[in-house]
Coordinates of C-alpha atoms and ligand atoms in Angstrom, one line a residue:
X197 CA -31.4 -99.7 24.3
X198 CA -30.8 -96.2 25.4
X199 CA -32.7 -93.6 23.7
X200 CA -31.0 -90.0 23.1
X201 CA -32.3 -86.7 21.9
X202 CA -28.6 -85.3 21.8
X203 CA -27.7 -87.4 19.3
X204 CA -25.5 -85.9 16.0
X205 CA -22.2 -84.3 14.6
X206 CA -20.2 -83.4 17.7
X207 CA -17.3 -82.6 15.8
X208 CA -16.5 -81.2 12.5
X209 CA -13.1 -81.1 10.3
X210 CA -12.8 -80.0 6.8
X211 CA -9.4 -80.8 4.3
X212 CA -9.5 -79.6 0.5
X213 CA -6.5 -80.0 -1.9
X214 CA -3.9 -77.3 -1.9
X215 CA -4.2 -76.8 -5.8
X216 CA -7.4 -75.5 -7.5
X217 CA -7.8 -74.6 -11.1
X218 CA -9.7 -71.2 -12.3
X219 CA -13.2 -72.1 -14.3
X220 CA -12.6 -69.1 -16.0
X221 CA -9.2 -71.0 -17.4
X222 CA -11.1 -74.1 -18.1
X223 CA -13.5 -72.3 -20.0
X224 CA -11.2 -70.7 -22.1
X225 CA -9.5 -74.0 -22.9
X226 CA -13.0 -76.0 -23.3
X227 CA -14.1 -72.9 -25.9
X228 CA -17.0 -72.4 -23.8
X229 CA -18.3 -68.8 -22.1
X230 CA -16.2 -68.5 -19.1
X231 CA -20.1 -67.0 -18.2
X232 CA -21.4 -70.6 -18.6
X233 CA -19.5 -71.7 -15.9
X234 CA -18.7 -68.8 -13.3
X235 CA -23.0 -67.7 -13.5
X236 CA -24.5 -70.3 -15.1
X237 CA -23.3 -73.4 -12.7
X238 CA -22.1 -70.5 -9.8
X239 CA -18.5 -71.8 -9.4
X240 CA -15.1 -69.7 -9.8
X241 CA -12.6 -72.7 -9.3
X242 CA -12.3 -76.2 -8.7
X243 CA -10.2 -78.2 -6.2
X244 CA -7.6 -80.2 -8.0
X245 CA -6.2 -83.2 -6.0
X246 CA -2.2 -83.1 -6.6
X247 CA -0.7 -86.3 -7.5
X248 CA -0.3 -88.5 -4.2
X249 CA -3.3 -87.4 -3.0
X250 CA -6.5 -89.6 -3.1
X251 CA -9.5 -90.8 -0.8
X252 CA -7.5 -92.4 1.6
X253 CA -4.8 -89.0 1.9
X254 CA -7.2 -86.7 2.2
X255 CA -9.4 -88.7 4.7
X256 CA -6.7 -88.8 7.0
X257 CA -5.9 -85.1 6.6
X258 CA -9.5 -84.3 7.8
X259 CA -10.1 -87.1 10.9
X260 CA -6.0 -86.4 12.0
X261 CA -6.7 -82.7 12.1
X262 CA -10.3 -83.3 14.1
X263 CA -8.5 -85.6 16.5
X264 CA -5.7 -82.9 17.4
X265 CA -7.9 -79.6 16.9
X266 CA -10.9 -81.1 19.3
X267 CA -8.4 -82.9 21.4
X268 CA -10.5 -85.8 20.8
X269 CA -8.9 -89.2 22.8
X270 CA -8.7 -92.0 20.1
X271 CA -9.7 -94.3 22.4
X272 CA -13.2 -93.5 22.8
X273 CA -13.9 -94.1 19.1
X274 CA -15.6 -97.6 18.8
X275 CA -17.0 -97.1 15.0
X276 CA -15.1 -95.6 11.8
X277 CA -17.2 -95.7 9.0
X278 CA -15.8 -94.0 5.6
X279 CA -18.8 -92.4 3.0
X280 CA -17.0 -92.8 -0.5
X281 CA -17.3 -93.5 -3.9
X282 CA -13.8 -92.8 -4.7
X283 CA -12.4 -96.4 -2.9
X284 CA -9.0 -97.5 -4.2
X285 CA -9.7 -101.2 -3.9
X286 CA -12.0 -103.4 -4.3
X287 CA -12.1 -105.3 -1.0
X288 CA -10.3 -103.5 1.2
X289 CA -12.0 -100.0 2.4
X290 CA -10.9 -96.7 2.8
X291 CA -11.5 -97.3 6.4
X292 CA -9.2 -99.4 6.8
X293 CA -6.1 -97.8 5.7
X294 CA -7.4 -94.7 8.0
X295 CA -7.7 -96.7 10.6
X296 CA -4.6 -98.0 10.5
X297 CA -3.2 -94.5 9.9
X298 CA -5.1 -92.9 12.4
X299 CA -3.8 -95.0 14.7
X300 CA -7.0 -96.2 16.6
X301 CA -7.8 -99.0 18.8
X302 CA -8.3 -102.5 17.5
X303 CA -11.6 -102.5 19.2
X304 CA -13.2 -100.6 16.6
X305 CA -15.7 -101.6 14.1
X306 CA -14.6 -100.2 10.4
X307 CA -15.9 -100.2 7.1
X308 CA -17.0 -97.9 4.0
X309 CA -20.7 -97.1 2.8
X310 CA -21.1 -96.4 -0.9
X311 CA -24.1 -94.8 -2.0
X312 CA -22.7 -91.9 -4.2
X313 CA -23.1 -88.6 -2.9
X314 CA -25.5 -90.0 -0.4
X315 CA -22.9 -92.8 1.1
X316 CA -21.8 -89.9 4.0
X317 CA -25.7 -89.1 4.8
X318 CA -25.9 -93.6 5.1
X319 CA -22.6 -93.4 7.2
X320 CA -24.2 -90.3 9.4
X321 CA -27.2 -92.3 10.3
X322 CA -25.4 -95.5 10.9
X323 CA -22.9 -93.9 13.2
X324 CA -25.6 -92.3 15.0
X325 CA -28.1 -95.0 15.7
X326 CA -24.9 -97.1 16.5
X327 CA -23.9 -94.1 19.1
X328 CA -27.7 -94.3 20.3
X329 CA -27.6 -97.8 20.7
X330 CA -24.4 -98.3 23.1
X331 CA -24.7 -98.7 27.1
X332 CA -22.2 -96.0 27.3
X333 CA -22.7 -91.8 26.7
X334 CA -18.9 -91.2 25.9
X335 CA -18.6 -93.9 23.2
X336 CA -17.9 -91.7 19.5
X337 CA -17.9 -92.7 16.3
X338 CA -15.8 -91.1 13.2
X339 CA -17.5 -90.7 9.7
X340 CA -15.4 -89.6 7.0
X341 CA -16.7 -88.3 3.5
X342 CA -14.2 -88.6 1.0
X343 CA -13.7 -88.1 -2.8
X344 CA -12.5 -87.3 -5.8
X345 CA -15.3 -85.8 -8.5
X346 CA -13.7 -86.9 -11.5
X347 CA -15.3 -86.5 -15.3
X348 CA -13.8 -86.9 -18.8
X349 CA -11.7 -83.8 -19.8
X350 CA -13.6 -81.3 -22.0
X351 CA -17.2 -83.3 -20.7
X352 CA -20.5 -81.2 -19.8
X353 CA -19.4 -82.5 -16.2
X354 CA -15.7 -81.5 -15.9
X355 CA -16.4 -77.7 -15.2
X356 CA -18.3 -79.8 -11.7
X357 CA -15.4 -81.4 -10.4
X358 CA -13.6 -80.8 -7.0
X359 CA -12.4 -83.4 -4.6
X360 CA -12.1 -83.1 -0.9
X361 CA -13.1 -85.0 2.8
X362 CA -14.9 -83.9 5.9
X363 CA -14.7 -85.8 8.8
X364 CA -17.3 -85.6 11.3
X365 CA -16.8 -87.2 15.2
X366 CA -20.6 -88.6 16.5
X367 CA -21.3 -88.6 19.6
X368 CA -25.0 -89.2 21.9
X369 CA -23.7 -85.1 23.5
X370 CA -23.5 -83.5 19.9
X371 CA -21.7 -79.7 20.2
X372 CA -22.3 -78.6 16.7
X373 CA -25.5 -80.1 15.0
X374 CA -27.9 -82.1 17.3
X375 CA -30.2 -84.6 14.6
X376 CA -34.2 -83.8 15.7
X377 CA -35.8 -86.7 16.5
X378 CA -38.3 -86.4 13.4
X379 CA -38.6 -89.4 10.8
X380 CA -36.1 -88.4 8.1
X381 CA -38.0 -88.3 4.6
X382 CA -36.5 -90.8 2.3
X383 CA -36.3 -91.6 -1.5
X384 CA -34.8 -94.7 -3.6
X385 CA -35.0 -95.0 -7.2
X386 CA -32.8 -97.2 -9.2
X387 CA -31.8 -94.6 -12.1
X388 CA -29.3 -94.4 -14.5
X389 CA -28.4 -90.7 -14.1
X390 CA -24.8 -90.4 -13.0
X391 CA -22.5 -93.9 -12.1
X392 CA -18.9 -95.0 -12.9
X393 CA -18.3 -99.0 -14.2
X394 CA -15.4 -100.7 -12.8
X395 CA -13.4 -100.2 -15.5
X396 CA -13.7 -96.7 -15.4
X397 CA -11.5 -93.6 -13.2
X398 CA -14.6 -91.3 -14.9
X399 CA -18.1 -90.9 -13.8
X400 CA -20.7 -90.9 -16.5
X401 CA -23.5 -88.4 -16.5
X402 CA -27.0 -87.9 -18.5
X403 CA -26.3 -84.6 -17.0
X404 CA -29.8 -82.9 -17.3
X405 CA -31.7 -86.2 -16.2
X406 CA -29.3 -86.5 -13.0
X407 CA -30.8 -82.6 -12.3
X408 CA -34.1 -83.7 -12.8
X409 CA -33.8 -86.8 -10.2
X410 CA -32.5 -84.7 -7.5
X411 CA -35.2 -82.0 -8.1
X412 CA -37.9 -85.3 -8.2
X413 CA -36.4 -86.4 -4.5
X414 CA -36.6 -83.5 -3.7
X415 CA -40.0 -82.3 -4.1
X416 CA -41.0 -85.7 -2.2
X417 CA -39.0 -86.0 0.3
X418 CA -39.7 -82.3 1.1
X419 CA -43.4 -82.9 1.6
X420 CA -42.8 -86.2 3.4
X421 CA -40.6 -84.3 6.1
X422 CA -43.1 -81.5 6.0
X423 CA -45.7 -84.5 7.0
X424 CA -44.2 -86.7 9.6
X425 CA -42.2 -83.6 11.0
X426 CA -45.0 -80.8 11.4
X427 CA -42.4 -77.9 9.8
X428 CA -43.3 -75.1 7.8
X429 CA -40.4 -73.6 5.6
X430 CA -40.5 -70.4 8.2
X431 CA -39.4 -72.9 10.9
X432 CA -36.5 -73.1 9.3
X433 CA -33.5 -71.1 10.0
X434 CA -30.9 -72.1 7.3
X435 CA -31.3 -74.4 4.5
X436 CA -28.0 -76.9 2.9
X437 CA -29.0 -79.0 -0.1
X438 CA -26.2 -81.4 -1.8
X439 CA -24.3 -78.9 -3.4
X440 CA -23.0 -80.9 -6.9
X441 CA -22.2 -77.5 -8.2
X442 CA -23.5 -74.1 -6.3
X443 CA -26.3 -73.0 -8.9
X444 CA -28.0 -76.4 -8.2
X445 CA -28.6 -75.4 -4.7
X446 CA -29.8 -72.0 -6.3
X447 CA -32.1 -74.4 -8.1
X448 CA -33.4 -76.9 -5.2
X449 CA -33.9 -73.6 -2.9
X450 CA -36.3 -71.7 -5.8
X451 CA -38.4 -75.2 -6.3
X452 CA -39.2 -74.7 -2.7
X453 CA -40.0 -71.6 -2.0
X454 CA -42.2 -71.9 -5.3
X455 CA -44.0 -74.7 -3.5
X456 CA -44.5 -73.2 -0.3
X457 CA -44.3 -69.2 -1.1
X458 CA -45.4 -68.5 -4.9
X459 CA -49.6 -68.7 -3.6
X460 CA -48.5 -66.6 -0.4
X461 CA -47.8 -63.8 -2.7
X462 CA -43.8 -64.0 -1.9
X463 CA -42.8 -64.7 -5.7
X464 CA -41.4 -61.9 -6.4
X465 CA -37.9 -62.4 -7.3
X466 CA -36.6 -59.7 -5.3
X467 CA -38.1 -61.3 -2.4
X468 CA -36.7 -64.9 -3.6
X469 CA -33.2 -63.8 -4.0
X470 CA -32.7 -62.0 -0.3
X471 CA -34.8 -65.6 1.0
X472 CA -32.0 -67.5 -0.5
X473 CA -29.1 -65.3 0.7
X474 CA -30.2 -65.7 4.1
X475 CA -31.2 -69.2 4.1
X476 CA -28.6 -70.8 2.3
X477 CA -25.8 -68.1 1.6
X478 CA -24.0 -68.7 4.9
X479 CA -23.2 -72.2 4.1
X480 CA -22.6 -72.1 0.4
X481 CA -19.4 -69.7 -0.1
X482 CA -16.7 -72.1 -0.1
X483 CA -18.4 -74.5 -2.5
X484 CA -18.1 -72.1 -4.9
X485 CA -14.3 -72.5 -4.8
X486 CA -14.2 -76.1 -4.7
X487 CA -16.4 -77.7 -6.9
X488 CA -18.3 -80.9 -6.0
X489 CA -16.6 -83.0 -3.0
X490 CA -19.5 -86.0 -3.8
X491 CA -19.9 -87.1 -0.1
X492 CA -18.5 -84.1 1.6
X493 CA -20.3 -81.4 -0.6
X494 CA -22.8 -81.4 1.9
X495 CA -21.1 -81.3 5.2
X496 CA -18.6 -78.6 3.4
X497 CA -22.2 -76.4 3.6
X498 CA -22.4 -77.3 7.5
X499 CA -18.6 -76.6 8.2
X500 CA -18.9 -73.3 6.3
X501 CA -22.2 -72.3 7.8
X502 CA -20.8 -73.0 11.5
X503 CA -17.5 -70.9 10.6
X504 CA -19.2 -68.4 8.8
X505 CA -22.5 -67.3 11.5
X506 CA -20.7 -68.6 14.6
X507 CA -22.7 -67.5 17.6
X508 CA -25.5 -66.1 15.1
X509 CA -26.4 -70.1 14.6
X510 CA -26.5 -71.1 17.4
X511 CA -29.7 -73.3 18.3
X512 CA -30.8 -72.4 15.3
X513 CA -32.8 -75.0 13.2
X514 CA -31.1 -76.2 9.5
X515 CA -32.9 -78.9 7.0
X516 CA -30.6 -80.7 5.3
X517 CA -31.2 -82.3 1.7
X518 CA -28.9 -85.4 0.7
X519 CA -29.0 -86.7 -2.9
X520 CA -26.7 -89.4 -3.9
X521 CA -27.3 -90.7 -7.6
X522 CA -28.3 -93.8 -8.3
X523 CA -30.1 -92.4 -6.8
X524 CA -31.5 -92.3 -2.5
X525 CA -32.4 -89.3 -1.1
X526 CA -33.2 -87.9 2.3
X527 CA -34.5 -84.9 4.1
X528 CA -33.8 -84.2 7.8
X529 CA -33.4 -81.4 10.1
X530 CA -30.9 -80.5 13.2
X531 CA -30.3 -78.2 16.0
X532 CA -27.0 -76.3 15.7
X533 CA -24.8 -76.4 19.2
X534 CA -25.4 -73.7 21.4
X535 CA -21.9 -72.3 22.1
X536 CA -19.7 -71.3 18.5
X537 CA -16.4 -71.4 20.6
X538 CA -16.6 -75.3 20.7
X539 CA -15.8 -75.1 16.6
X540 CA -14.3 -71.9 15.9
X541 CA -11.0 -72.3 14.4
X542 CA -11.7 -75.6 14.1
X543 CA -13.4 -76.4 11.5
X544 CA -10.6 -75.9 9.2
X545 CA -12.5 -74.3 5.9
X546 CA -11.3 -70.9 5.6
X547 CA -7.6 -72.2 6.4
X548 CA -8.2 -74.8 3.3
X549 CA -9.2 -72.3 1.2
X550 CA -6.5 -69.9 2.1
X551 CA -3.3 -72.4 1.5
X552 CA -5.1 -73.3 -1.7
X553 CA -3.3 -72.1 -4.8
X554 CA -4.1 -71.4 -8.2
X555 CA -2.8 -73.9 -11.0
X556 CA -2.8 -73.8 -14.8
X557 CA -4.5 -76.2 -17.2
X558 CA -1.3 -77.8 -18.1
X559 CA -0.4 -78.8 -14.7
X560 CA -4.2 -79.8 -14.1
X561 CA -4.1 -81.8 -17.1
X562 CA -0.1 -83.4 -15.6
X563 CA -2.1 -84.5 -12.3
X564 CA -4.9 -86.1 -14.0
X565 CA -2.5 -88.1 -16.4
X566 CA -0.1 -89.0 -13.2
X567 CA -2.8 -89.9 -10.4
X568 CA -4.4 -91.9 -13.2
X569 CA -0.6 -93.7 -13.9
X570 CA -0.2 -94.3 -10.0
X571 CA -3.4 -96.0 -9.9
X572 CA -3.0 -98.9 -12.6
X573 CA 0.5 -99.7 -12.7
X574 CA 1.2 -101.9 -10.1
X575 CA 4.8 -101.8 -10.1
X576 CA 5.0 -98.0 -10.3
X577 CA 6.5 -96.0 -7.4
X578 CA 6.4 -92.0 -7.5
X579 CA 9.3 -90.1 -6.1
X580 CA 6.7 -87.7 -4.5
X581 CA 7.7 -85.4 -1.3
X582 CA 4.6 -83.4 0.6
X583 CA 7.2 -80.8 1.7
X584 CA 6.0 -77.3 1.0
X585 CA 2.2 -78.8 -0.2
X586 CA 0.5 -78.0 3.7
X587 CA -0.4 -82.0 3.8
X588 CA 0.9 -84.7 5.4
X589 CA 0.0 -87.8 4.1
X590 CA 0.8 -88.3 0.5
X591 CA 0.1 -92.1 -1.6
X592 CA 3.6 -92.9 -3.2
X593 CA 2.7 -95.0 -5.4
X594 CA 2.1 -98.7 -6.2
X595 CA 4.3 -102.1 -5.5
X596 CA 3.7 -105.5 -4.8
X597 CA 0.0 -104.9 -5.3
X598 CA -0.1 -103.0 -2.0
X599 CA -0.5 -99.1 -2.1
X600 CA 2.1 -97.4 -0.1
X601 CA 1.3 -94.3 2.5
X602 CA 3.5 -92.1 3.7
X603 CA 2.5 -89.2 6.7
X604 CA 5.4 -86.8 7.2
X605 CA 5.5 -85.4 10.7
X606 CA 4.9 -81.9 11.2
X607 CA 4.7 -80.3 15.0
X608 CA 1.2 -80.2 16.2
X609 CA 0.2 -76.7 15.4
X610 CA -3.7 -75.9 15.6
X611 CA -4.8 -74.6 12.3
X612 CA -6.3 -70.7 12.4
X613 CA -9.5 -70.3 10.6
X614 CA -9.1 -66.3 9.4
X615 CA -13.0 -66.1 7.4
X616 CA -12.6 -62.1 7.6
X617 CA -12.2 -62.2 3.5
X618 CA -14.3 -65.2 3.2
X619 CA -17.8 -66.2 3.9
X620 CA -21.1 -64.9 2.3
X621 CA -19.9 -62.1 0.8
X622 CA -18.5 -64.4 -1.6
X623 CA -21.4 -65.9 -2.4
X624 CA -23.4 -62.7 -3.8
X625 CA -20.0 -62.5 -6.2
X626 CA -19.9 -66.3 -7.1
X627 CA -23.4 -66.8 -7.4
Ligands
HMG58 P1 -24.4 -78.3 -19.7 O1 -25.3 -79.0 -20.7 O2 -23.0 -78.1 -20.2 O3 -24.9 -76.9 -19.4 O4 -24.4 -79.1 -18.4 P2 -26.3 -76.1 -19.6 O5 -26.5 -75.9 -21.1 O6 -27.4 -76.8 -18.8 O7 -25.9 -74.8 -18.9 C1 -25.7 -74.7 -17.6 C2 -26.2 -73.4 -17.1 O8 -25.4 -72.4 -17.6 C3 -27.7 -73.1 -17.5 O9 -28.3 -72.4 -16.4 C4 -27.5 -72.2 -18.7 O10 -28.6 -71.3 -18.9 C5 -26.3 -71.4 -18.2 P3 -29.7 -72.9 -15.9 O11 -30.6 -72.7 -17.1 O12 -29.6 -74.4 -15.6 O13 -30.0 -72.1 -14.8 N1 -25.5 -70.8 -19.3 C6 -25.0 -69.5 -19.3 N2 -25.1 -68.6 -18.3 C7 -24.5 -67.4 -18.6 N3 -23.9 -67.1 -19.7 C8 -23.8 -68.0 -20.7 C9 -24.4 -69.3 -20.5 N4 -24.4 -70.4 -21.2 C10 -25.2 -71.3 -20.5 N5 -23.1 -67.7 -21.8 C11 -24.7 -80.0 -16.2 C12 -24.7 -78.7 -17.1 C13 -25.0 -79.6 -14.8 C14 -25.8 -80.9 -16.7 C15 -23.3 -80.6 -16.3 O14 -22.3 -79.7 -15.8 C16 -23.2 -81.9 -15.7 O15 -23.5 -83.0 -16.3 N6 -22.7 -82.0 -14.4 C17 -22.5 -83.2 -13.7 C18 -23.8 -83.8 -13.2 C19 -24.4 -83.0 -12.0 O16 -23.8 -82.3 -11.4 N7 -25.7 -83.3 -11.8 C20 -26.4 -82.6 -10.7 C21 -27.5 -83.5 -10.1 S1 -27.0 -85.1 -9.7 C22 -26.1 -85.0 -8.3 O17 -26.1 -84.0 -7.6 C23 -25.3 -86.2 -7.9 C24 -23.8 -86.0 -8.1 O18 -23.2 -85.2 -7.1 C25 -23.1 -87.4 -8.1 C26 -23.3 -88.3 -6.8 O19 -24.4 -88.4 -6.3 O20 -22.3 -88.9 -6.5 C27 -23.4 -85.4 -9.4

């Protein structure tokens, strides 16, 4: 078995639905503060998936534009492995349908991981031991997060939503985030803080308890990783925790420096606040517009971080907290590539973020009632078009028991990132 220290994400693509609603608008309609949710959870709007759009769409939308923007030849991918917890069947996997999609060779091993918010992180380190274990350097494999955050209208939890995919290309020569060969610090606990039964297109929360179990894993798993990997918190250049709504990462980032800073004299809030504007502002400013992608939320943070400090990260060393409910944890760390013109303009957030445009609570409330028809009536067929909506692939609908894709063709244009107006300024206003 060949052994690699270069192991990692070589390759980064990130799609987000074209519609978004305004918290402030949600508020209003929910009769809560609109300061509840724009300061007290951190976020100003919340991706809204449009009817036709679902895990499978917007997967595609992520790994088609990674393939085209990175030139990347299908060929050479010999895994696909999809992070979800937004399938739309029960046997077949998201995977599949991508592949099929995508277009990739038949000598490709596919299938979805499901651990909540923590199936991407399961897919990550499958992909990359698999990458690690091949006779071949040049062999890739694709990992898609992909998902829908979906909570009962008017809920503690619908203020959290978001939907969204990332898809990441592995590879044993990694050009954007190189995994360190420490042991990852892991944590399992069967809990009953956030899951959604078959028969349901909602999650349930016990909303506080689900804040407690992260912060739990992640007290442990930070000390474990401090243990087996030898780092101090100064050894760290940039911090990303699972981001299920921006002020939790606020949250996870205080519990830490408490740990490590409050005896050190460094408590002073002051002190705290500029710490967590440098390590974890660069990669948290377009969560704030997007609300919780579940899988993706925490490879959104790496996109945004490598479009937002370009050169500045490079080589630079980022610990990464995944928390999927249910719950499993983990705690790593990685090396950021050492040339920023391998992924500029390509990781494709501020261009997301720029088509995105503003809906109103009637129309949010239209999608959620249509998306939810499309998905249990199995004779239904929507007369949807993706003209004008900046996607390709669009679901149509329902018949014969077998969903129905559609991609429209568009000329092969590589998408401008433009993150002048966005990046960590946007934080300090969000936040
Ligand atoms: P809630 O009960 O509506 O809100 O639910 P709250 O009363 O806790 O208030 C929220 C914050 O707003 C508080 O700030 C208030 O003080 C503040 P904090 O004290 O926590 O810093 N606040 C105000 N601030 C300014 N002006 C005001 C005002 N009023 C209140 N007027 C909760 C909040 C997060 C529980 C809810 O949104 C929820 O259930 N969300 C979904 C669950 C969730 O996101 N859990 C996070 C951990 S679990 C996880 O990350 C996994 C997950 O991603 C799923 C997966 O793994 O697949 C969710």
């Amino acid at each position: 078995m060949k052994r690699t220290s270069q192991a990692g994400i070589d390759a980064i693509s990130v799609y987000l639905p074209r519609t978004c609603l305004r918290l402030d608008e949600l508020a209003e309609r929910n009769g809560v503060a609109r300061e509840k949710y724009i300061e007290g959870l951190g976020c100003r709007s919340m991706a809204v998936p449009a009817p036709g759009e679902d895990a499978v769409t917007m997967a595609w939308e992520a790994a088609s534009s990674l393939l085209r923007d990175y030139e990347v030849d299908s060929e050479s991918i010999g895994m696909l492995v999809v992070g979800t917890e937004s399938g739309v069947d029960h046997a077949k996997p998201v995977a599949a349908y991508l592949h099929g999609m995508l277009g990739l060779s038949p000598e490709c091993r596919i299938f979805d991981v499901k651990h909540a918010c923590y199936g991407a992180t399961a897919a990550l380190r499958v992909a990359v031991d698999w990458c690690s274990s091949q006779a071949r350097d040049n062999v890739k494999a694709l990992v898609v997060a992909t998902d829908i955050a979906r909570y009962p209208v008017g809920s503690p939890g619908e203020p959290t939503q978001g939907a969204g995919a990332v898809a990441m290309l592995v590879g044993c020569n990694a050009r954007c985030a190189v995994l360190e060969p420490f042991e990852a610090a892991v944590h399992a606990s069967s809990v009953m803080d956030f899951w959604r039964p078959d028969y349901s297109s909602c999650a349930i929360v016990d909303g506080k308890y689900s804040v407690e179990c992260y912060m739990k894993a992640l007290e442990r798993t930070w000390r474990r990783y401090k243990k087996t990997s030898g780092l101090e918190l100064d050894d760290y250049d940039y911090l990303l925790f699972h981001a299920p709504f921006p002020k939790m990462v606020r949250k996870a980032f205080y519990r830490i420096w408490g740990m490590e800073k409050a005896t050190a004299g460094e408590g002073d809030p002051a002190v705290t606040a500029r710490a967590f504007e440098r390590y974890c502002g660069p990669a948290t400013w377009a969560c704030c517009r997007t609300g919780n992608l579940y899988t993706g939320s925490l490879y959104l943070e790496l996109a945004s971080l490598l479009a937002s400090e370009r050169q500045r990260a490079c080589g630079r060393r980022v610990g990464i907290f995944s928390y999927g409910s249910g719950s499993c944890s983990e705690f790593f760390s990685a090396r950021i590539g050492p040339d920023a013109a391998w992924w500029e303009n390509r990781t494709g957030v501020s261009r997301a973020l720029e088509l995105q445009r503003e809906i109103d609570y009637p129309t949010y409330l239209e999608y959620r009632k249509t998306a939810e028809h499309m998905n249990t009536n199995g004779s239904y067929r929507a007369e949807l078009t993706a003209t004008g909506t900046h996607r390709q692939a669009v679901f149509l609908g329902i018949r014969d028991h077998k969903r129905i894709y559609s991609i429209r063709k568009q000329p092969s244009v590589r998408r401008q990132e433009c993150s002048s107006h966005h990046g960590p300024a946007h934080i300090r206003q969000a936040l």
